[in-house]
Each structure stands twice: as structure tokens, then as C-alpha cells.
Amino acid sequence: MTTKLQAIRGDITSLSVDAIVNAANSSLLGGGGVDGAIHRAAGPELLQECRALRGCDTGDAKITKGYRLPAKHVIHTVGPVWQGGDHNEAGLLASCYRQSLKLAINAGTRTIAFPCISTGVYGFPATPAARIAVETVQASVASDAELEKVIFCCFSEEDLKLYQQILDEPESLG
Ligand code: ADP
């Protein structure tokens, strides 16, 4: 079975999937943007579990329960702050998608949704970020039989169009 990749527009906290990914900061103690929305919707137990994790490195990911969210799990990953592009931002962003999928697959996840990691306050330009997201996910799920669907949950109409355009391109054979 092949994993389906799909882009939608919406609020990631409303999705009934096995796991949603949080674009967290390295403290894992909450913040603004999608991180704040996830903590608000999940309730205070999420922060309690996050405290025990003692932070997360950039490019890495950690998994918790979803508490009051419709999603069963939250995978917290720390995207790179954009510093012009020559500080391994692309490699670190790809690592966020790879590590998140690895944790998701280990947890038996069949459906997972990603936000546009690093493209808000962290300033990663939207187009290269979307390309890295799609290409890394395509490469990571190529041999996985368990994962049914990966959703790119876009918050803006522009991001949705961008993802749809990239997903419509024929997959690189290289
Ligand atoms: P980062 O610090 O990694 O840049 P942000 O939360 O600032 O994280 O932004 C990441 C992306 O998440 C942005 O595209 C932003 O528009 C989007 N976003 C914000 N709130 C939500 C939400 N509730 N659901 C999905 N995406 C969201």
C-alpha cells in the first residue's frame, strides 16, 4: 500500500488523526503560533508531560499524548530559525520531518498531520520549506506499509496553493 499525501487548509488542532505535529521551540514549554493553539486545545496536562521531556534539539522530535485534542498523539519538533540559509536550515528542516515520521511510525500511527514548520515566526521562506516538506515525506514513507495518510495542514490559502502545486508535480525519479 502506498501512503497518500494530501494538502488541506485548516486548524491542525481540529483534526481527528492519530498524530499532529507541533512546530515547537526547544524548551517544549509552549509558545505562540501553532504551538500556542495546540497547548490551548490540549489542556494543561500536555504542558505537564512536556515539562518532563526536558526540551528538544533543533531538527529532533519528541512524542506525547494528545489529551483533550481529537488527535491521539502530539509530535513536538523544533524547526530551525531562518538565518539566511547558510546555517544548515534546509538540513535541519528535513530532519524535523524525518524524525517526526520515525516517531509516528514507531507509535503505530496511520494518519499524521504536519503544519508548515518554521515558516511562521521562525521565518523560513514558504516555497523552499514546502518543497523540503513534500520531498522529505515522499522519501521517508516510500517503503512504509503502515502509514496511510500524511496531511499537510496549511493555515493560509497561499500555503495551500503552494503545497497543491508541489504535490501535483511528478515525483522526481532521481
Ligand atoms: P515556527 O516558529 O516554527 O515558525 P509558527 O507557529 O510561528 O511556527 O508557524 C508555523 C506555521 O503554522 C505557520 O504557517 C502558521 O501560519 C501556522 N499555524 C498557526 N496556527 C496554526 C493552526 N492552528 N493550525 C495549523 N497551522 C497553524
PDB file of C-alpha atoms and ligand atoms in Angstrom:
ATOM      1  CA  MET A   1       0.000   0.000   0.000  1.00  0.00           C
ATOM      2  CA  THR A   2       1.273   3.477  -0.741  1.00  0.00           C
ATOM      3  CA  THR A   3       0.923   6.368   1.658  1.00  0.00           C
ATOM      4  CA  LYS A   4      -1.374   9.143   0.479  1.00  0.00           C
ATOM      5  CA  LEU A   5      -0.042  12.719   0.701  1.00  0.00           C
ATOM      6  CA  GLN A   6      -2.656  15.456   0.865  1.00  0.00           C
ATOM      7  CA  ALA A   7      -2.745  19.224   1.499  1.00  0.00           C
ATOM      8  CA  ILE A   8      -5.702  20.827   3.250  1.00  0.00           C
ATOM      9  CA  ARG A   9      -6.417  24.235   4.706  1.00  0.00           C
ATOM     10  CA  GLY A  10      -7.452  24.303   8.346  1.00  0.00           C
ATOM     11  CA  ASP A  11      -6.680  24.452  12.035  1.00  0.00           C
ATOM     12  CA  ILE A  12      -4.479  21.493  12.921  1.00  0.00           C
ATOM     13  CA  THR A  13      -5.978  21.302  16.435  1.00  0.00           C
ATOM     14  CA  SER A  14      -9.328  20.263  14.951  1.00  0.00           C
ATOM     15  CA  LEU A  15      -8.056  17.198  13.073  1.00  0.00           C
ATOM     16  CA  SER A  16      -9.076  13.687  14.132  1.00  0.00           C
ATOM     17  CA  VAL A  17      -5.860  11.954  13.160  1.00  0.00           C
ATOM     18  CA  ASP A  18      -3.547   9.611  15.044  1.00  0.00           C
ATOM     19  CA  ALA A  19      -0.883  12.314  15.401  1.00  0.00           C
ATOM     20  CA  ILE A  20      -0.471  16.015  14.794  1.00  0.00           C
ATOM     21  CA  VAL A  21       2.948  17.616  14.653  1.00  0.00           C
ATOM     22  CA  ASN A  22       3.701  20.709  16.685  1.00  0.00           C
ATOM     23  CA  ALA A  23       6.189  23.343  15.479  1.00  0.00           C
ATOM     24  CA  ALA A  24       7.561  23.785  18.992  1.00  0.00           C
ATOM     25  CA  ASN A  25      10.518  25.689  20.386  1.00  0.00           C
ATOM     26  CA  SER A  26      13.440  23.952  22.081  1.00  0.00           C
ATOM     27  CA  SER A  27      12.028  24.404  25.599  1.00  0.00           C
ATOM     28  CA  LEU A  28       8.871  22.433  24.663  1.00  0.00           C
ATOM     29  CA  LEU A  29       7.088  24.671  27.162  1.00  0.00           C
ATOM     30  CA  GLY A  30       4.708  26.283  24.700  1.00  0.00           C
ATOM     31  CA  GLY A  31       4.820  29.483  22.681  1.00  0.00           C
ATOM     32  CA  GLY A  32       2.863  31.377  20.068  1.00  0.00           C
ATOM     33  CA  GLY A  33       1.502  30.339  16.681  1.00  0.00           C
ATOM     34  CA  VAL A  34       0.577  26.713  16.186  1.00  0.00           C
ATOM     35  CA  ASP A  35       2.353  25.735  19.430  1.00  0.00           C
ATOM     36  CA  GLY A  36       0.106  28.026  21.491  1.00  0.00           C
ATOM     37  CA  ALA A  37      -3.004  26.789  19.680  1.00  0.00           C
ATOM     38  CA  ILE A  38      -2.084  23.134  20.345  1.00  0.00           C
ATOM     39  CA  HIS A  39      -1.416  23.718  24.055  1.00  0.00           C
ATOM     40  CA  ARG A  40      -4.652  25.670  24.470  1.00  0.00           C
ATOM     41  CA  ALA A  41      -6.694  22.942  22.805  1.00  0.00           C
ATOM     42  CA  ALA A  42      -4.928  20.027  24.522  1.00  0.00           C
ATOM     43  CA  GLY A  43      -5.187  21.487  28.038  1.00  0.00           C
ATOM     44  CA  PRO A  44      -2.679  21.759  30.904  1.00  0.00           C
ATOM     45  CA  GLU A  45      -1.833  18.037  31.015  1.00  0.00           C
ATOM     46  CA  LEU A  46       0.114  18.481  27.790  1.00  0.00           C
ATOM     47  CA  LEU A  47       2.396  21.079  29.350  1.00  0.00           C
ATOM     48  CA  GLN A  48       2.914  18.773  32.315  1.00  0.00           C
ATOM     49  CA  GLU A  49       4.068  15.916  30.089  1.00  0.00           C
ATOM     50  CA  CYS A  50       6.236  18.313  28.047  1.00  0.00           C
ATOM     51  CA  ARG A  51       8.000  19.555  31.201  1.00  0.00           C
ATOM     52  CA  ALA A  52       9.205  16.030  31.902  1.00  0.00           C
ATOM     53  CA  LEU A  53      10.776  15.806  28.422  1.00  0.00           C
ATOM     54  CA  ARG A  54      13.349  18.483  29.287  1.00  0.00           C
ATOM     55  CA  GLY A  55      13.484  20.169  25.915  1.00  0.00           C
ATOM     56  CA  CYS A  56      14.314  19.079  22.386  1.00  0.00           C
ATOM     57  CA  ASP A  57      17.148  19.845  19.969  1.00  0.00           C
ATOM     58  CA  THR A  58      16.558  21.642  16.688  1.00  0.00           C
ATOM     59  CA  GLY A  59      15.832  19.063  13.981  1.00  0.00           C
ATOM     60  CA  ASP A  60      14.731  16.456  16.520  1.00  0.00           C
ATOM     61  CA  ALA A  61      11.268  15.403  17.762  1.00  0.00           C
ATOM     62  CA  LYS A  62       9.533  14.022  20.871  1.00  0.00           C
ATOM     63  CA  ILE A  63       6.105  12.424  21.255  1.00  0.00           C
ATOM     64  CA  THR A  64       3.355  12.959  23.857  1.00  0.00           C
ATOM     65  CA  LYS A  65      -0.296  12.116  24.216  1.00  0.00           C
ATOM     66  CA  GLY A  66      -2.937  14.417  22.731  1.00  0.00           C
ATOM     67  CA  TYR A  67      -5.054  14.849  25.883  1.00  0.00           C
ATOM     68  CA  ARG A  68      -8.136  16.962  25.005  1.00  0.00           C
ATOM     69  CA  LEU A  69      -7.266  17.114  21.307  1.00  0.00           C
ATOM     70  CA  PRO A  70      -9.080  14.878  18.838  1.00  0.00           C
ATOM     71  CA  ALA A  71      -5.582  13.667  17.827  1.00  0.00           C
ATOM     72  CA  LYS A  72      -4.208  10.762  19.889  1.00  0.00           C
ATOM     73  CA  HIS A  73      -0.609  11.988  19.890  1.00  0.00           C
ATOM     74  CA  VAL A  74       1.330  15.210  19.505  1.00  0.00           C
ATOM     75  CA  ILE A  75       4.792  15.022  17.991  1.00  0.00           C
ATOM     76  CA  HIS A  76       6.774  18.077  19.030  1.00  0.00           C
ATOM     77  CA  THR A  77       9.555  19.029  16.647  1.00  0.00           C
ATOM     78  CA  VAL A  78      11.848  22.040  16.728  1.00  0.00           C
ATOM     79  CA  GLY A  79      12.375  23.683  13.359  1.00  0.00           C
ATOM     80  CA  PRO A  80      15.369  25.860  12.542  1.00  0.00           C
ATOM     81  CA  VAL A  81      15.226  29.638  12.801  1.00  0.00           C
ATOM     82  CA  TRP A  82      15.949  31.047   9.326  1.00  0.00           C
ATOM     83  CA  GLN A  83      19.315  32.825   9.395  1.00  0.00           C
ATOM     84  CA  GLY A  84      19.795  33.444   5.675  1.00  0.00           C
ATOM     85  CA  GLY A  85      20.073  29.837   4.512  1.00  0.00           C
ATOM     86  CA  ASP A  86      23.719  29.000   5.135  1.00  0.00           C
ATOM     87  CA  HIS A  87      23.302  27.629   8.657  1.00  0.00           C
ATOM     88  CA  ASN A  88      22.042  24.190   7.601  1.00  0.00           C
ATOM     89  CA  GLU A  89      18.440  25.373   7.859  1.00  0.00           C
ATOM     90  CA  ALA A  90      17.350  23.088   4.990  1.00  0.00           C
ATOM     91  CA  GLY A  91      19.020  20.021   6.518  1.00  0.00           C
ATOM     92  CA  LEU A  92      17.520  20.719   9.925  1.00  0.00           C
ATOM     93  CA  LEU A  93      14.039  21.252   8.498  1.00  0.00           C
ATOM     94  CA  ALA A  94      14.245  17.951   6.575  1.00  0.00           C
ATOM     95  CA  SER A  95      15.361  16.285   9.797  1.00  0.00           C
ATOM     96  CA  CYS A  96      12.212  17.566  11.573  1.00  0.00           C
ATOM     97  CA  TYR A  97      10.008  15.777   9.028  1.00  0.00           C
ATOM     98  CA  ARG A  98      12.123  12.584   9.116  1.00  0.00           C
ATOM     99  CA  GLN A  99      12.325  12.349  12.919  1.00  0.00           C
ATOM    100  CA  SER A 100       8.614  13.120  13.323  1.00  0.00           C
ATOM    101  CA  LEU A 101       7.670  10.369  10.875  1.00  0.00           C
ATOM    102  CA  LYS A 102      10.012   7.925  12.568  1.00  0.00           C
ATOM    103  CA  LEU A 103       8.314   8.504  15.941  1.00  0.00           C
ATOM    104  CA  ALA A 104       4.878   8.353  14.330  1.00  0.00           C
ATOM    105  CA  ILE A 105       5.575   5.040  12.616  1.00  0.00           C
ATOM    106  CA  ASN A 106       7.043   3.568  15.835  1.00  0.00           C
ATOM    107  CA  ALA A 107       3.837   4.567  17.639  1.00  0.00           C
ATOM    108  CA  GLY A 108       1.730   2.724  15.061  1.00  0.00           C
ATOM    109  CA  THR A 109       0.301   5.883  13.554  1.00  0.00           C
ATOM    110  CA  ARG A 110      -1.764   5.537  10.394  1.00  0.00           C
ATOM    111  CA  THR A 111      -2.636   9.201   9.864  1.00  0.00           C
ATOM    112  CA  ILE A 112      -0.485  12.229  10.671  1.00  0.00           C
ATOM    113  CA  ALA A 113      -0.793  15.958  10.012  1.00  0.00           C
ATOM    114  CA  PHE A 114       2.049  18.477   9.756  1.00  0.00           C
ATOM    115  CA  PRO A 115       1.867  22.271   9.997  1.00  0.00           C
ATOM    116  CA  CYS A 116       4.236  24.366   7.837  1.00  0.00           C
ATOM    117  CA  ILE A 117       7.161  24.013  10.263  1.00  0.00           C
ATOM    118  CA  SER A 118       9.462  27.058  10.680  1.00  0.00           C
ATOM    119  CA  THR A 119       7.546  29.255   8.225  1.00  0.00           C
ATOM    120  CA  GLY A 120       5.865  31.465  10.837  1.00  0.00           C
ATOM    121  CA  VAL A 121       7.866  33.306  13.480  1.00  0.00           C
ATOM    122  CA  TYR A 122      10.994  31.286  12.558  1.00  0.00           C
ATOM    123  CA  GLY A 123      10.999  32.940   9.120  1.00  0.00           C
ATOM    124  CA  PHE A 124      11.871  30.039   6.776  1.00  0.00           C
ATOM    125  CA  PRO A 125      10.720  31.073   3.254  1.00  0.00           C
ATOM    126  CA  ALA A 126       7.493  29.277   2.346  1.00  0.00           C
ATOM    127  CA  THR A 127       8.416  27.858  -1.070  1.00  0.00           C
ATOM    128  CA  PRO A 128      11.661  26.041  -0.199  1.00  0.00           C
ATOM    129  CA  ALA A 129      10.093  24.930   3.100  1.00  0.00           C
ATOM    130  CA  ALA A 130       7.130  23.345   1.286  1.00  0.00           C
ATOM    131  CA  ARG A 131       9.426  21.615  -1.192  1.00  0.00           C
ATOM    132  CA  ILE A 132      11.572  20.194   1.626  1.00  0.00           C
ATOM    133  CA  ALA A 133       8.421  19.047   3.450  1.00  0.00           C
ATOM    134  CA  VAL A 134       6.974  17.205   0.456  1.00  0.00           C
ATOM    135  CA  GLU A 135      10.251  15.683  -0.769  1.00  0.00           C
ATOM    136  CA  THR A 136      11.332  14.522   2.689  1.00  0.00           C
ATOM    137  CA  VAL A 137       7.959  12.950   3.411  1.00  0.00           C
ATOM    138  CA  GLN A 138       7.893  11.246  -0.002  1.00  0.00           C
ATOM    139  CA  ALA A 139      11.343   9.771   0.612  1.00  0.00           C
ATOM    140  CA  SER A 140      10.562   8.719   4.208  1.00  0.00           C
ATOM    141  CA  VAL A 141       7.294   6.926   3.518  1.00  0.00           C
ATOM    142  CA  ALA A 142       8.387   5.203   0.327  1.00  0.00           C
ATOM    143  CA  SER A 143       8.848   1.823   1.989  1.00  0.00           C
ATOM    144  CA  ASP A 144       6.299   2.064   4.787  1.00  0.00           C
ATOM    145  CA  ALA A 145       3.233  -0.137   4.691  1.00  0.00           C
ATOM    146  CA  GLU A 146       1.531   1.086   7.884  1.00  0.00           C
ATOM    147  CA  LEU A 147       1.169   4.811   7.327  1.00  0.00           C
ATOM    148  CA  GLU A 148      -1.989   5.513   5.331  1.00  0.00           C
ATOM    149  CA  LYS A 149      -2.079   9.275   5.072  1.00  0.00           C
ATOM    150  CA  VAL A 150       0.143  12.311   5.601  1.00  0.00           C
ATOM    151  CA  ILE A 151      -1.707  15.626   5.695  1.00  0.00           C
ATOM    152  CA  PHE A 152      -0.007  18.978   5.174  1.00  0.00           C
ATOM    153  CA  CYS A 153      -2.285  21.242   7.206  1.00  0.00           C
ATOM    154  CA  CYS A 154      -1.916  24.753   5.801  1.00  0.00           C
ATOM    155  CA  PHE A 155      -3.179  27.746   7.724  1.00  0.00           C
ATOM    156  CA  SER A 156      -3.266  30.142   4.764  1.00  0.00           C
ATOM    157  CA  GLU A 157      -4.719  29.897   1.269  1.00  0.00           C
ATOM    158  CA  GLU A 158      -1.262  30.770  -0.179  1.00  0.00           C
ATOM    159  CA  ASP A 159       0.357  27.835   1.595  1.00  0.00           C
ATOM    160  CA  LEU A 160      -2.408  25.511   0.428  1.00  0.00           C
ATOM    161  CA  LYS A 161      -1.897  26.557  -3.215  1.00  0.00           C
ATOM    162  CA  LEU A 162       1.850  26.099  -2.875  1.00  0.00           C
ATOM    163  CA  TYR A 163       1.551  22.568  -1.471  1.00  0.00           C
ATOM    164  CA  GLN A 164      -1.052  21.562  -4.042  1.00  0.00           C
ATOM    165  CA  GLN A 165       1.219  22.771  -6.822  1.00  0.00           C
ATOM    166  CA  ILE A 166       4.198  20.807  -5.469  1.00  0.00           C
ATOM    167  CA  LEU A 167       2.122  17.674  -4.830  1.00  0.00           C
ATOM    168  CA  ASP A 168       0.836  17.823  -8.421  1.00  0.00           C
ATOM    169  CA  GLU A 169       4.350  17.729  -9.849  1.00  0.00           C
ATOM    170  CA  PRO A 170       5.532  14.317 -10.996  1.00  0.00           C
ATOM    171  CA  GLU A 171       7.740  12.765  -8.340  1.00  0.00           C
ATOM    172  CA  SER A 172      11.434  13.068  -9.044  1.00  0.00           C
ATOM    173  CA  LEU A 173      12.974   9.787 -10.163  1.00  0.00           C
ATOM    174  CA  GLY A 174      16.461  10.870  -9.131  1.00  0.00           C
TER     175      GLY A 174
HETATM  176  P1  ADP B   1       7.552  28.454  13.708  1.00  0.00           P
HETATM  177  O1  ADP B   1       8.027  29.077  14.999  1.00  0.00           O
HETATM  178  O2  ADP B   1       8.077  27.046  13.519  1.00  0.00           O
HETATM  179  O3  ADP B   1       7.761  29.333  12.532  1.00  0.00           O
HETATM  180  P2  ADP B   1       4.694  29.189  13.839  1.00  0.00           P
HETATM  181  O4  ADP B   1       3.670  28.607  14.741  1.00  0.00           O
HETATM  182  O5  ADP B   1       5.044  30.627  14.028  1.00  0.00           O
HETATM  183  O6  ADP B   1       5.977  28.223  13.962  1.00  0.00           O
HETATM  184  O7  ADP B   1       4.243  28.983  12.331  1.00  0.00           O
HETATM  185  C1  ADP B   1       4.268  27.733  11.673  1.00  0.00           C
HETATM  186  C2  ADP B   1       3.086  27.634  10.723  1.00  0.00           C
HETATM  187  O8  ADP B   1       1.928  27.264  11.473  1.00  0.00           O
HETATM  188  C3  ADP B   1       2.723  28.917  10.010  1.00  0.00           C
HETATM  189  O9  ADP B   1       2.475  28.602   8.640  1.00  0.00           O
HETATM  190  C4  ADP B   1       1.428  29.362  10.703  1.00  0.00           C
HETATM  191  O10 ADP B   1       0.589  30.081   9.828  1.00  0.00           O
HETATM  192  C5  ADP B   1       0.822  28.016  11.016  1.00  0.00           C
HETATM  193  N1  ADP B   1      -0.233  27.958  12.044  1.00  0.00           N
HETATM  194  C6  ADP B   1      -0.509  28.793  13.063  1.00  0.00           C
HETATM  195  N2  ADP B   1      -1.565  28.351  13.783  1.00  0.00           N
HETATM  196  C7  ADP B   1      -1.971  27.184  13.208  1.00  0.00           C
HETATM  197  C8  ADP B   1      -3.021  26.238  13.445  1.00  0.00           C
HETATM  198  N3  ADP B   1      -3.869  26.388  14.447  1.00  0.00           N
HETATM  199  N4  ADP B   1      -3.122  25.160  12.609  1.00  0.00           N
HETATM  200  C9  ADP B   1      -2.269  24.995  11.589  1.00  0.00           C
HETATM  201  N5  ADP B   1      -1.270  25.841  11.301  1.00  0.00           N
HETATM  202  C10 ADP B   1      -1.125  26.924  12.095  1.00  0.00           C
END
